[in-house]
Short mmCIF file of C-alpha atoms in Angstrom, two decimals:
data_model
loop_
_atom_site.label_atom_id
_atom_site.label_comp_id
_atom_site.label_asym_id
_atom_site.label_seq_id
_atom_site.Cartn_x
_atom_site.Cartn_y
_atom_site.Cartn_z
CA UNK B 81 0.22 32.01 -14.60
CA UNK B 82 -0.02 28.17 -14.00
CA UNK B 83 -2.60 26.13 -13.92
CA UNK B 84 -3.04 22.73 -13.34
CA UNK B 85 -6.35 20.49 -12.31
CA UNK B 86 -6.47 17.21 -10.30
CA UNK B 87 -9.08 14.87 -10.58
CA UNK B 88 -9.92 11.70 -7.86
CA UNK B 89 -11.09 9.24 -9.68
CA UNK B 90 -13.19 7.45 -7.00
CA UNK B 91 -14.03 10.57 -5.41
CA UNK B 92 -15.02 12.48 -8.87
CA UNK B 93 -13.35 15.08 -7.11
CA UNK B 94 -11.85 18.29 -9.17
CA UNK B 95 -8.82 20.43 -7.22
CA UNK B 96 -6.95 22.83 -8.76
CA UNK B 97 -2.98 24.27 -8.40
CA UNK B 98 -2.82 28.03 -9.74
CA UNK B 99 0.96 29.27 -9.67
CA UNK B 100 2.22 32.58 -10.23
CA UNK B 101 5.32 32.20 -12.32
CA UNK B 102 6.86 35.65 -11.22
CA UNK B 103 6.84 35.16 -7.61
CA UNK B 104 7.26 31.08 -7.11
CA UNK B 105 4.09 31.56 -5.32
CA UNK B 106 0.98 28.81 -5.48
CA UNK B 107 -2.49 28.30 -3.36
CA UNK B 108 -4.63 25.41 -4.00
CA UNK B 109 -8.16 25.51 -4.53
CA UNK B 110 -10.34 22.39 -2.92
CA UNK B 111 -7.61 20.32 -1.11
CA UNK B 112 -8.22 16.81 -0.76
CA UNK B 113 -6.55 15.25 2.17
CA UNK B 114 -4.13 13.15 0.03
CA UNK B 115 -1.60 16.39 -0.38
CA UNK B 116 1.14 14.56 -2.30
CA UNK B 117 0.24 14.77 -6.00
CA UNK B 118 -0.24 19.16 -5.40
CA UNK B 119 3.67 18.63 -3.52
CA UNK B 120 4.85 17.01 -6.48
CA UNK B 121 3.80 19.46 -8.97
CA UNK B 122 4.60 22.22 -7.18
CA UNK B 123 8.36 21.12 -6.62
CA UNK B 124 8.48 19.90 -10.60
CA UNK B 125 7.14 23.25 -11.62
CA UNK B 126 9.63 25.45 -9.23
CA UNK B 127 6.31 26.85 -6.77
CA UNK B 128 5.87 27.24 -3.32
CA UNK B 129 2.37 26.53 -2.00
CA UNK B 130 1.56 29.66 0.24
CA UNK B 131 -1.95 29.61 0.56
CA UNK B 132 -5.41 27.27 0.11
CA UNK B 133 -9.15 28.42 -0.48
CA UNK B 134 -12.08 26.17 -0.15
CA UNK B 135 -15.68 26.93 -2.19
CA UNK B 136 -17.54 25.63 1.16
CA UNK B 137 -17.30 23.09 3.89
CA UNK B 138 -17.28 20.03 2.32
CA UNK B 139 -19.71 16.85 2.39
CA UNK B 140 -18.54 14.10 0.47
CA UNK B 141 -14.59 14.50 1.59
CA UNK B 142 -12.39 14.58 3.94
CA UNK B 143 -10.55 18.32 3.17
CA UNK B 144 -6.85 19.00 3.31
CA UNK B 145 -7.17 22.19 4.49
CA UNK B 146 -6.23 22.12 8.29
CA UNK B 147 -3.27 19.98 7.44
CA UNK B 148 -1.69 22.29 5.38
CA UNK B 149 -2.25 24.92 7.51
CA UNK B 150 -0.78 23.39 10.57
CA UNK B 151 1.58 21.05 8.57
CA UNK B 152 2.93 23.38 5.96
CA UNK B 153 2.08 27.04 6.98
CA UNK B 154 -0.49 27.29 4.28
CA UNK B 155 -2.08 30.47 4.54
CA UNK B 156 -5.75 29.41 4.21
CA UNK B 157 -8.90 31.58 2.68
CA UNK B 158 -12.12 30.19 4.41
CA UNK B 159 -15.48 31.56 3.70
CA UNK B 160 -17.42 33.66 6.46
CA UNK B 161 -20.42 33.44 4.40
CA UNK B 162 -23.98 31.58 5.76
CA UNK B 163 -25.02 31.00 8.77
CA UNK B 164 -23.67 30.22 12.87
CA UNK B 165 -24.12 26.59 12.27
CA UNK B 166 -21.79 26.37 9.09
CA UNK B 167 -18.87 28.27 10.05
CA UNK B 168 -15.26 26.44 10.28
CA UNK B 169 -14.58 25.90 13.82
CA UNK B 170 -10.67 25.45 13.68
CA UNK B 171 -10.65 28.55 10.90
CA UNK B 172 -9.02 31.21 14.27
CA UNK B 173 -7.09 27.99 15.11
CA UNK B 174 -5.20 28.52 12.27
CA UNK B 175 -4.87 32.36 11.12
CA UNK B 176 -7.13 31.89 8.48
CA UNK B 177 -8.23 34.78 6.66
CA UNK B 178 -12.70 34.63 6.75
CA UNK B 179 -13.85 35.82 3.15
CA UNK B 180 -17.15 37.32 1.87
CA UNK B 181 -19.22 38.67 -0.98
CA UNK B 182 -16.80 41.28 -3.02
CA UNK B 183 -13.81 40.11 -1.07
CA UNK B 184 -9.99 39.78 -2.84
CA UNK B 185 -7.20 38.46 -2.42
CA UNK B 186 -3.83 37.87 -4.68
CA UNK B 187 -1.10 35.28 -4.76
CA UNK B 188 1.75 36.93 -6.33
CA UNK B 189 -0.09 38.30 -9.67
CA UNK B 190 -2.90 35.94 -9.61
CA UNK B 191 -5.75 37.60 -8.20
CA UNK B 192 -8.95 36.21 -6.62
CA UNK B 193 -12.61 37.59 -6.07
CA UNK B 194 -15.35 36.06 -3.66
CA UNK B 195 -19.00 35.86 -5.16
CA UNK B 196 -21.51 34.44 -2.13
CA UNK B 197 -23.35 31.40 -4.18
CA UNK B 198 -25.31 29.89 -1.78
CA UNK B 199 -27.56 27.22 -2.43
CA UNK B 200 -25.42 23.31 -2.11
CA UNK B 201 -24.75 24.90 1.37
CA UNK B 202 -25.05 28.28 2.96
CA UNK B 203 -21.63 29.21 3.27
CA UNK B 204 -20.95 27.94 -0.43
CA UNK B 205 -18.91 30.92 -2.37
CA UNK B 206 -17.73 30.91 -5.78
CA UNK B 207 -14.17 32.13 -6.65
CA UNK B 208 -13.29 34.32 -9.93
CA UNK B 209 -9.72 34.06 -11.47
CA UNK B 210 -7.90 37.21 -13.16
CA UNK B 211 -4.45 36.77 -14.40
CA UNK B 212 -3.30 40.46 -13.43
CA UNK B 213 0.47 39.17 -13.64
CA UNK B 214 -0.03 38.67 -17.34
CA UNK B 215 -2.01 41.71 -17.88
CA UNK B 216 -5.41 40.42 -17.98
CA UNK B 217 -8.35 43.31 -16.21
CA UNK B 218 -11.07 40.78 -16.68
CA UNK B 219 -11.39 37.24 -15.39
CA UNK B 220 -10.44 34.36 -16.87
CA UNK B 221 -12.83 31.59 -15.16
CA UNK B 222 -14.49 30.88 -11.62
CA UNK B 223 -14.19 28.18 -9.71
CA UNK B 224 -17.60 27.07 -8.47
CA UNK B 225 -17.19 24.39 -5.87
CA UNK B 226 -20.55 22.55 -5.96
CA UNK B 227 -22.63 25.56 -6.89
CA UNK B 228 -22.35 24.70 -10.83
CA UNK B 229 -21.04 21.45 -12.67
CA UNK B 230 -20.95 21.38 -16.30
CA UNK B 231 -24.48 20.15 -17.23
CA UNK B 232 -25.86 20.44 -13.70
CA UNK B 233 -25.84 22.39 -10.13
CA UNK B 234 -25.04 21.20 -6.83
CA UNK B 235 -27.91 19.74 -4.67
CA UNK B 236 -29.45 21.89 -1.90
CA UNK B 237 -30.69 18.43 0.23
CA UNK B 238 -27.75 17.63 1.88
CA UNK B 239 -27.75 19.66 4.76
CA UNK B 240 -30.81 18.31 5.74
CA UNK B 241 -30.35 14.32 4.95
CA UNK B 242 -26.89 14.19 5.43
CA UNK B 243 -26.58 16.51 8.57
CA UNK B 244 -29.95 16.75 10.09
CA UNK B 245 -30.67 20.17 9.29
CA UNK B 246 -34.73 20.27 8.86
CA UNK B 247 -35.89 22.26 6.44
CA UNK B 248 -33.12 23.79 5.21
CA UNK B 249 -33.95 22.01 1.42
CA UNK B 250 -36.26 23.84 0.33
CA UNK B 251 -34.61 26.91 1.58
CA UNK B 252 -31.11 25.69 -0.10
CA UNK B 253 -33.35 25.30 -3.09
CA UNK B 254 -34.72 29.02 -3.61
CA UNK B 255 -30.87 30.44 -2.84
CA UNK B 256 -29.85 28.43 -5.91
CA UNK B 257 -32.13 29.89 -7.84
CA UNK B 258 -30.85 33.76 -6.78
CA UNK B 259 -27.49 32.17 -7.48
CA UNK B 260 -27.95 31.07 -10.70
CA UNK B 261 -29.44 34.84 -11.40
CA UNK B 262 -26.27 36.31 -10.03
CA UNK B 263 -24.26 33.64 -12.40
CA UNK B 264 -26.49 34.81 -15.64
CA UNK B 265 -24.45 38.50 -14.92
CA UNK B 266 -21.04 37.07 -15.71
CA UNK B 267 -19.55 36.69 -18.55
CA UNK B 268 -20.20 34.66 -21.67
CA UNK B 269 -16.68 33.43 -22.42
CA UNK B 270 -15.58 32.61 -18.43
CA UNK B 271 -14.58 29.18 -17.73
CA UNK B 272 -16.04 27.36 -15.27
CA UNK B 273 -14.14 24.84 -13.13
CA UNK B 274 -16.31 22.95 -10.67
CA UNK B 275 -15.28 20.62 -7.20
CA UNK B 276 -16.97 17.61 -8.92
CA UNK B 277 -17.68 15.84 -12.52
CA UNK B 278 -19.73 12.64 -13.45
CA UNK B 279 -20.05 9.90 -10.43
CA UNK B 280 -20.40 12.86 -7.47
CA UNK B 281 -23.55 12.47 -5.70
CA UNK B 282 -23.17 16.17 -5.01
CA UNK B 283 -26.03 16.51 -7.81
CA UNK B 284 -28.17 14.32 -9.94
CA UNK B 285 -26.75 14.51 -13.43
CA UNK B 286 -23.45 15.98 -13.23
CA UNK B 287 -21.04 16.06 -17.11
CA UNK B 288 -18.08 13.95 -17.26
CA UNK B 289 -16.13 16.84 -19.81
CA UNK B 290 -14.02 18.39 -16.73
CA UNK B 291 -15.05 22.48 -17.90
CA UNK B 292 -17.37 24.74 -19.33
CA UNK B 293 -18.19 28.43 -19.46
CA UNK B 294 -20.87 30.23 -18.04
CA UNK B 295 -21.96 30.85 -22.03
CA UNK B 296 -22.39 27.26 -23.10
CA UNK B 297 -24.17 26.44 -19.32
CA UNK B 298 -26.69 28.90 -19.77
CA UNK B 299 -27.43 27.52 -23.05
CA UNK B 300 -27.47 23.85 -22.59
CA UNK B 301 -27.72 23.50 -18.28
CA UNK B 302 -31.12 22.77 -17.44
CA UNK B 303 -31.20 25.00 -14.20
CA UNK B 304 -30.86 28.31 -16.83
CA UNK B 305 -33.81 26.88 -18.83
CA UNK B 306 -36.34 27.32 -16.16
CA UNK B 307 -36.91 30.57 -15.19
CA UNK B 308 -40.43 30.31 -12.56
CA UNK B 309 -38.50 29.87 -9.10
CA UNK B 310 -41.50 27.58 -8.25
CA UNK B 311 -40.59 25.46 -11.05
CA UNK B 312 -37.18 25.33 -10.28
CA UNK B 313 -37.46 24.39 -6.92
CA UNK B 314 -39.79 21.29 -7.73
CA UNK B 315 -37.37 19.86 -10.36
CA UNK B 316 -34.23 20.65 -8.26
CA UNK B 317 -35.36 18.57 -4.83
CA UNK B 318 -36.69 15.83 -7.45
CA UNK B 319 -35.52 12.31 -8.07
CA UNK B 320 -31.79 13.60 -6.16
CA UNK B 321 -30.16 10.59 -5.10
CA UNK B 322 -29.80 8.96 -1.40
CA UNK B 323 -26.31 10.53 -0.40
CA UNK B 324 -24.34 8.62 0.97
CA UNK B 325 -24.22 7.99 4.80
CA UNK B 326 -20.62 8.92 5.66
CA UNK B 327 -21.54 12.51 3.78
CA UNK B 328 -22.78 13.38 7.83
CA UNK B 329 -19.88 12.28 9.29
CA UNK B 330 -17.24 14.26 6.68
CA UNK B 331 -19.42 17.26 6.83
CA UNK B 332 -19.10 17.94 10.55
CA UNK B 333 -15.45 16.39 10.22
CA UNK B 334 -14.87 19.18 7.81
CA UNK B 335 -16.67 21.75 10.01
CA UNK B 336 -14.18 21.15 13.07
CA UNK B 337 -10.98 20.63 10.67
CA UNK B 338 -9.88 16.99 9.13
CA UNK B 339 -6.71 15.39 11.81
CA UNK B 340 -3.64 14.55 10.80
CA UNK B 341 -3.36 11.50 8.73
CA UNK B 342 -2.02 8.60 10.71
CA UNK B 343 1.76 7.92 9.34
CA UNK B 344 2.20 4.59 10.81
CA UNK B 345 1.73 1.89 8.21
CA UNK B 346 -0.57 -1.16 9.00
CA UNK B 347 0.68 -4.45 10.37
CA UNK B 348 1.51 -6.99 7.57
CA UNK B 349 -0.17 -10.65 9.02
CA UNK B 350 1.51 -13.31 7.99
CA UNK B 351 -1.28 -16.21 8.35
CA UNK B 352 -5.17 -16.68 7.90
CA UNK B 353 -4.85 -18.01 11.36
CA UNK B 354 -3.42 -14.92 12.59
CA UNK B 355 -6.45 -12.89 11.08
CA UNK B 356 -9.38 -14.80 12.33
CA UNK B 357 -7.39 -14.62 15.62
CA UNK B 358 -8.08 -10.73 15.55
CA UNK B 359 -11.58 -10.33 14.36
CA UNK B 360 -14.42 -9.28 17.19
CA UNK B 361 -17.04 -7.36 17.29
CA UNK B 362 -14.67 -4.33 17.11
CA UNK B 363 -12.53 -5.20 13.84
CA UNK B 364 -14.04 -5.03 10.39
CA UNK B 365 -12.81 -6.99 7.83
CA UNK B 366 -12.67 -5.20 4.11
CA UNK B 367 -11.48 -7.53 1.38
CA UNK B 368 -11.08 -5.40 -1.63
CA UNK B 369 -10.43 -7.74 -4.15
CA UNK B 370 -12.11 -8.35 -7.50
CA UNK B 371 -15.26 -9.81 -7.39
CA UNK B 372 -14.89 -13.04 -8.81
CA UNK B 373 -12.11 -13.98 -6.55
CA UNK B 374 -13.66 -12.79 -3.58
CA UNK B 375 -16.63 -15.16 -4.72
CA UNK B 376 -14.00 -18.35 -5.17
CA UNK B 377 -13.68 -18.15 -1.30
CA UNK B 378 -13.19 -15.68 1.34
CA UNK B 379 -13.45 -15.42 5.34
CA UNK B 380 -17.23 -15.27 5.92
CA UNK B 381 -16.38 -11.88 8.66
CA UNK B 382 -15.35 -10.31 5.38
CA UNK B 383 -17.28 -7.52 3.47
CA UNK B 384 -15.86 -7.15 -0.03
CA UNK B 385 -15.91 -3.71 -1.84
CA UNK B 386 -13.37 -4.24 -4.87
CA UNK B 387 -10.68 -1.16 -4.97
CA UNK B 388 -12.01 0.09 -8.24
CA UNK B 389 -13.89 3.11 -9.76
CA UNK B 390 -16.73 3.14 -6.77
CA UNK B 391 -14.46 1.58 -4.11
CA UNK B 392 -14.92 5.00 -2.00
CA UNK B 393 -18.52 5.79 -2.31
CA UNK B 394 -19.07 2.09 -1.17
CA UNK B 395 -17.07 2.20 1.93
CA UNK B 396 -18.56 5.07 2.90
CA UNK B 397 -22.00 3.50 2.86
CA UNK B 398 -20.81 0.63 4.62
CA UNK B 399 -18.05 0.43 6.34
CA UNK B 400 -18.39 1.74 10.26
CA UNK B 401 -16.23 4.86 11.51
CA UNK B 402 -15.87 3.21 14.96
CA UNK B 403 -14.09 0.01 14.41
CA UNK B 404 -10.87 -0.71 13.21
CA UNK B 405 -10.17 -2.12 9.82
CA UNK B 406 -8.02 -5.25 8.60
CA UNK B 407 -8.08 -5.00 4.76
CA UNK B 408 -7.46 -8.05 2.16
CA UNK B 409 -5.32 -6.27 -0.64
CA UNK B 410 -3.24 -7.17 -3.28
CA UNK B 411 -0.03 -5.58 -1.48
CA UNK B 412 1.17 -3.51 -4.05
CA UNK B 413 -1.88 -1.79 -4.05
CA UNK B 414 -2.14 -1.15 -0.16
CA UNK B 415 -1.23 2.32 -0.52
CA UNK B 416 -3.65 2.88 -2.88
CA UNK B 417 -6.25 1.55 -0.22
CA UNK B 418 -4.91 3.39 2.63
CA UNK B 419 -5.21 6.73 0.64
CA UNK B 420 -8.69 6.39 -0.52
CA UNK B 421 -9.93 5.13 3.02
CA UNK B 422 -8.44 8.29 4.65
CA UNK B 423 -9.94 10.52 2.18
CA UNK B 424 -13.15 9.57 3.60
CA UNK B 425 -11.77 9.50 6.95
CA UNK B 426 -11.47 5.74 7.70
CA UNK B 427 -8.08 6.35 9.45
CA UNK B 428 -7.96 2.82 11.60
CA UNK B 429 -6.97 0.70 9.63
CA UNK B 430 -4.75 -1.30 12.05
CA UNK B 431 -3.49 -4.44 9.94
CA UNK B 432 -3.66 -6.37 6.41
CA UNK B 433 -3.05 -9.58 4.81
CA UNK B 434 -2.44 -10.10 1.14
CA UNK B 435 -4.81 -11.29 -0.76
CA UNK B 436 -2.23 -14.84 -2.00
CA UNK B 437 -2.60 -15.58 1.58
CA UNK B 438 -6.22 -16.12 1.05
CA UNK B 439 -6.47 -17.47 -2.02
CA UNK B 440 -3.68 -20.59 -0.80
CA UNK B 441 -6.82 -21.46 1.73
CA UNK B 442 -8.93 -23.96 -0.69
CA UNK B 443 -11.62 -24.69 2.52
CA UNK B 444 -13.16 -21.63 2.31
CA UNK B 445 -16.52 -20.55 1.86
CA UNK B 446 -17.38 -19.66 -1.51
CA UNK B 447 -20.76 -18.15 -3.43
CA UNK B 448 -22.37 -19.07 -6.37
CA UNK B 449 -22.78 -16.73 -9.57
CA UNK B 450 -25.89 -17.75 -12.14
CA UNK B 451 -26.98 -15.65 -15.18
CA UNK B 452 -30.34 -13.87 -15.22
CA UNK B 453 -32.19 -16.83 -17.12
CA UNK B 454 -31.58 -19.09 -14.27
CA UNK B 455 -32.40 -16.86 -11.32
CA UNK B 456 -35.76 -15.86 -13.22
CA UNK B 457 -36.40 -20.00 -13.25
CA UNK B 458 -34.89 -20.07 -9.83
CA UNK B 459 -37.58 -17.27 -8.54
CA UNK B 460 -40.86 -18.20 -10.84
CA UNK B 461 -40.79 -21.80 -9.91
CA UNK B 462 -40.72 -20.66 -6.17
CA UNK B 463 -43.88 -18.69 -6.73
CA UNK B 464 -45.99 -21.36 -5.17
CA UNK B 465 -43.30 -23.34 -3.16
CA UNK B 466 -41.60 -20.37 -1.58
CA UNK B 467 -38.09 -21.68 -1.73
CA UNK B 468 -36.20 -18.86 -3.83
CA UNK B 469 -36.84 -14.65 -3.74
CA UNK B 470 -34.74 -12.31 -6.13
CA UNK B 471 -33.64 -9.33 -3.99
CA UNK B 472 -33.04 -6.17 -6.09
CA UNK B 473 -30.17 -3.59 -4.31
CA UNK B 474 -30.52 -0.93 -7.02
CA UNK B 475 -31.42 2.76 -5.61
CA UNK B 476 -35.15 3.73 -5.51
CA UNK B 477 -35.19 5.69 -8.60
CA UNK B 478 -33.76 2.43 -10.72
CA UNK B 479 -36.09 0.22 -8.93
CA UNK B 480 -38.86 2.95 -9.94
CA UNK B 481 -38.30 2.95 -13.34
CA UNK B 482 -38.39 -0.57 -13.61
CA UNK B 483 -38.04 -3.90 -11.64
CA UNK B 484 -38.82 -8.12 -11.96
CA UNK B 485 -42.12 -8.29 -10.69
CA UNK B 486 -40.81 -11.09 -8.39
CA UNK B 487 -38.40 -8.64 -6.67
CA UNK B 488 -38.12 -7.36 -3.19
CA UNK B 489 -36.13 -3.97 -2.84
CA UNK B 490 -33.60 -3.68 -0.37
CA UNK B 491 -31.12 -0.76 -1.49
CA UNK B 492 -27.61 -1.91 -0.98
CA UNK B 493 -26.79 1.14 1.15
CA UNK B 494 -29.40 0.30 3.37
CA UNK B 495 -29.32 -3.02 3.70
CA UNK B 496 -27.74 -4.03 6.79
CA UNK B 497 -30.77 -1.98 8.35
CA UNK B 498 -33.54 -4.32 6.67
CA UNK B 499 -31.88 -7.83 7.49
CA UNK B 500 -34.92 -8.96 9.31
CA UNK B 501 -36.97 -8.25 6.47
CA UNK B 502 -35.23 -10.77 3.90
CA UNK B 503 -35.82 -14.72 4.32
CA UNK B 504 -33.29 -16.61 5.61
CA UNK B 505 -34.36 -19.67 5.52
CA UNK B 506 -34.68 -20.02 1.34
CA UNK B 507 -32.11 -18.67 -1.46
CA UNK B 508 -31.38 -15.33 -2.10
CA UNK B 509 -30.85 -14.38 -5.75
CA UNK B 510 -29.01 -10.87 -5.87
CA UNK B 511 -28.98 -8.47 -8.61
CA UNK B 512 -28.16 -5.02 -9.24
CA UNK B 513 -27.63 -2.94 -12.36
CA UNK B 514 -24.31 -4.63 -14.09
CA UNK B 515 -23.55 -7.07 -11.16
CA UNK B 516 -20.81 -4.93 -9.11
CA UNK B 517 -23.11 -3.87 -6.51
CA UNK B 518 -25.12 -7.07 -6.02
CA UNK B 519 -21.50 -8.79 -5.21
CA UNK B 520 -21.37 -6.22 -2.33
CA UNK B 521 -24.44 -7.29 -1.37
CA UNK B 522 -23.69 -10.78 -1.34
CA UNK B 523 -20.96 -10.45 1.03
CA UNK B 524 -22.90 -8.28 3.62
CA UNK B 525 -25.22 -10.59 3.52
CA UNK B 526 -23.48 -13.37 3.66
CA UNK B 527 -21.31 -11.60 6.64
CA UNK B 528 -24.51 -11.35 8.21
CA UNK B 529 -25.42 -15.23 8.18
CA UNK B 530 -27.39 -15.53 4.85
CA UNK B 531 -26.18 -18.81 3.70
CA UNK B 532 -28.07 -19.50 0.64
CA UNK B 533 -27.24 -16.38 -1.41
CA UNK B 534 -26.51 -16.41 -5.06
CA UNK B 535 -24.80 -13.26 -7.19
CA UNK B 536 -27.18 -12.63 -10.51
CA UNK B 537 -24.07 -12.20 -13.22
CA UNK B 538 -25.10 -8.79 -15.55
CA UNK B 539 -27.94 -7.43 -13.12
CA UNK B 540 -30.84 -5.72 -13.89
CA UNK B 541 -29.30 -4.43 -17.59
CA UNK B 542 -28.80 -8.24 -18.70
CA UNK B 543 -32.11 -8.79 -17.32
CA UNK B 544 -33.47 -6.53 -19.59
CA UNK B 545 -31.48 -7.35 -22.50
CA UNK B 546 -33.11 -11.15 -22.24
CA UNK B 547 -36.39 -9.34 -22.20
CA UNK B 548 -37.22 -11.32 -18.71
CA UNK B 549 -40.42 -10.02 -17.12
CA UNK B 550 -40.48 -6.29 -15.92
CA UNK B 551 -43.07 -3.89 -13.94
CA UNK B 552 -43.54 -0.77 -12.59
CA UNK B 553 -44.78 0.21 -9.23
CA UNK B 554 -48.41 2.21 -9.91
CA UNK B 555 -47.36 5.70 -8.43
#
C-alpha cells in the first residue's frame, strides 16, 4: 500500500493519496480544489487515481470533488448519511456511489469501511483503512474528517452560524458526544488522520503534530475526559471561535458541487494609470504584499492581506464573492495567489499589476507605524481632549481575556460592518495581537476614508510585554 498526506498550509488542510501498489490503482481522501500536487504524485509513484471519498460536505473549502469526477472520471464515494438538507446535490450528476454506516468499498487491495460520526455536521462519516493487499484483517487507521483532530474534535456550531441552520448546535453537540462513544470501541493502536491540524477554525484548539491514535486521544483529548453529556455539551459550544464568513458561502458551494476552475490567466497591467482606470464599485483591489511595503505607499482603493500563513482565512473574511478582483503581487508569486483564492472560491480575479509597478509611484499615500509606548501616550493624553482612540481588532475571546482600558473593540472580521461606530474625525491607533492583523485593519479602514489611522508595531503581546495598562471586562 501507499500512502502519502498533503497538507495546505494556509488552509491547515490535511488530504491524503492511498495507492494500491498491485493494481496501479489510487482514490484520494478530502480533495482540495488545487488537484495538481495529488497528479504529480500519482504519475511519480506509477498510480492511477480511480476514485475520491469525502468525510462530509465541507465548510471551510472549496472541494475538488466534482472536478475530478467530471474532469478525470474519478469514481467518487459521497456520504448518504444526515439529513435532506445536507445531501450533495450534484452526487447523481456524477455516478457517485452514496455511502452509509457499515458500508465498504476497495481500491485494488486497499479496503475502506464507513462509520456514521456525526456531530461537525450531520452527514459527517469517518473512514477506516485495512491494508487487505498486504495481508492485514484489522485496520490500520481512520480517517476522521473534522470529527477528531489530534488534541481536539470538530465544532458542532457551524451549521448554524455559518449556514443559518437554527438550532442545530446544540443538537450537533449531543451527536458528538455518541460519536466519541462509538470512537472509545476502536482500537487502541489505530491511527488517526484528520481533514485539519493547528490554524483550522473547524475547532477551538486543534494539535499541530499531523497524527495520532485513537489510544493516545482518549488519554490526553479533552472530549474523552468528560464523560456527563451535559458537561460535554457546555464546554464543546464554549469560547469556539467566530468562523469565518465565507465558511456559508463554501458550504452550500460544496453542497451543489465546486465549478470548474477558470483556466484563463489574469490580465498583466502595465501602468498605475491603467489600474485606477479600472477600479468601480464592482472591482476590488487586493494588494498582497508584505506589510511594511504596503504601509510605504499604496492605492488608497486597495485592501492589503499579505500572501502569507493566514492570507486565506483573511480573504475569506473580507474580500466580497461578487466583485471581481485586481491583485498587487510580486509576479512570481501570482500563481501562488490565484491558487489559494480559488480554493476559497474567489474565481474572478480578472487582472494584476506587479507590485515594482507600485512601489516606482513615490506620491502615494502612505501610513504611519508607532510602537505601543507611543500609542498608549498618543491615547492617555486624549483622555480629556478627545483627539486619539486605540481600536483593538483582536477576536472577542482575546479582547475578553484582556484589553487597554482605553480600547474600543471592533473585530477585524467585522469591521467594515461597524464603520459608523469608529471616529473619523481624530486618529486611529490600531493594534492587534503581533501587528499582522491590525495592518489589515489599517487598510480597510483606510479604504474606507479613515485618514488619520496609525498601525501599533507588536500589538497587544508587545503591549503586554511593556506592562502598559490592562483590564478586563466584569462578566
Amino acid at each position: 500500500m501507499f500512502f502519502r498526506s498533503f497538507f495546505d498550509e494556509k488552509l491547515a488542510h490535511m488530504s491524503y493519496l492511498i495507492g494500491c501498489q498491485k493494481t496501479g490503482e489510487a482514490i484520494i481522501v478530502d480533495p482540495g480544489r488545487n488537484l495538481t500536487p495529488y497528479f504529480e504524485v500519482a504519475k511519480k509513484e506509477g498510480f492511477t487515481i480511480s476514485a475520491a471519498t469525502e468525510t462530509h460536505i465541507h465548510a471551510d473549502y472549496a472541494s475538488g470533488a466534482k472536478e475530478l469526477a467530471e474532469l478525470f472520471n474519478v469514481h467518487l464515494y459521497l456520504s448518504d448519511e444526515g439529513d435532506k438538507d445536507w445531501k450533495y446535490e450534484f452526487a447523481k450528476d456524477v455516478g457517485a456511489t452514496l455511502v452509509k454506516e457499515g458500508d465498504e468499498f476497495s481500491i485494488g487491495g486497499v479496503h475502506f469501511k464507513v462509520m456514521h460520526t456525526p456531530g461537525h455536521t450531520p452527514e459527517s462519516i469517518s473512514i477506516l483503512l485495512t491494508d487487505k493487499g498486504g495481508g492485514a484483517r484489522e485496520p490500520m487507521g481512520v480517517f476522521t474528517g473534522d470529527f477528531l483532530f489530534v488534541g481536539d474534535v470538530g465544532r458542532p456550531d457551524l451549521l448554524e452560524k455559518s449556514a443559518g441552520s437554527a438550532g442545530t448546535a446544540k443538537v450537533g453537540a449531543k451527536d458528538m458526544f455518541a460519536s466519541l462513544q462509538k470512537a472509545r470501541n476502536l482500537s487502541d493502536d489505530l491511527q488517526i488522520w484528520p481533514a485539519h491540524g493547528a490554524g483550522s477554525a473547524c475547532g477551538k484548539s486543534l494539535g499541530a503534530v499531523p497524527v495520532s491514535t485513537i489510544g493516545y486521544e482518549s488519554k490526553h483529548n479533552w472530549a474523552f475526559q468528560i464523560t456527563d453529556e451535559d458537561e460535554f455539551v457546555d464546554e464543546l459550544l464554549s469560547s469556539q471561535p467566530e468562523p469565518p464568513t465565507y465558511f456559508g458561502v463554501m458550504k452550500k458551494l460544496n453542497k451543489k458541487g465546486a465549478e470548474q476552475k477558470p483556466d484563463n490567466m489574469p490580465r498583466r497591467l502595465q501602468s498605475l494609470s491603467e489600474l485606477k482606470e479600472m477600479v468601480d464599485d464592482h472591482v476590488y483591489v487586493l494588494d498582497t504584499r508584505k506589510s511594511p511595503l504596503f504601509a510605504y505607499g499604496h492605492i488608497k482603493e486597495a485592501v492589503n492581506i499579505s500572501i502569507e500563513k493566514s492570507f486565506t482565512n483573511w480573504a475569506g473574511w473580507l474580500v466580497p464573492y461578487d466583485k471581481d478582483l485586481i491583485v498587487v503581487v510580486e509576479e512570481e508569486k501570482l500563481d501562488e495567489v490565484i491558487t489559494a483564492l480559488q480554493s476559497i472560491g474567489l474565481d474572478r480575479t480578472i487582472a494584476f499589476i506587479d507590485q515594482k509597478t507600485i512601489e516606482q509611484d513615490v506620491t502615494l499615500p502612505m501610513y504611519k507605524q508607532v510602537d505601543v509606548h507611543e500609542a498608549y501616550q498618543a491615547v492617555k493624553s486624549s483622555n480629556t481632549s478627545n483627539e486619539a482612540a486605540l481600536i483593538d481588532v483582536r477576536n472577542d475571546s482575546e479582547w475578553t481575556d484582556g484589553h487597554a482600558p482605553e480600547a474600543i473593540h471592533a473585530f477585524l472580521g467585522h469591521i467594515e460592518d461597524h464603520l459608523e461606530d469608529l471616529p473619523k474625525d481624530q486618529p486611529l491607533y490600531v493594534l492587534c495581537g503581533s501587528g499582522v492583523r491590525s495592518a489589515i485593519a489599517v487598510s480597510v479602514l483606510q479604504k474606507h476614508g479613515f485618514d488619520r489611522v496609525v498601525n501599533v508595531k507588536g500589538g497587544f503581546t508587545a503591549w503586554v510585554g511593556a506592562d502598559l495598562p490592562v483590564t478586563k471586562d466584569e462578566s
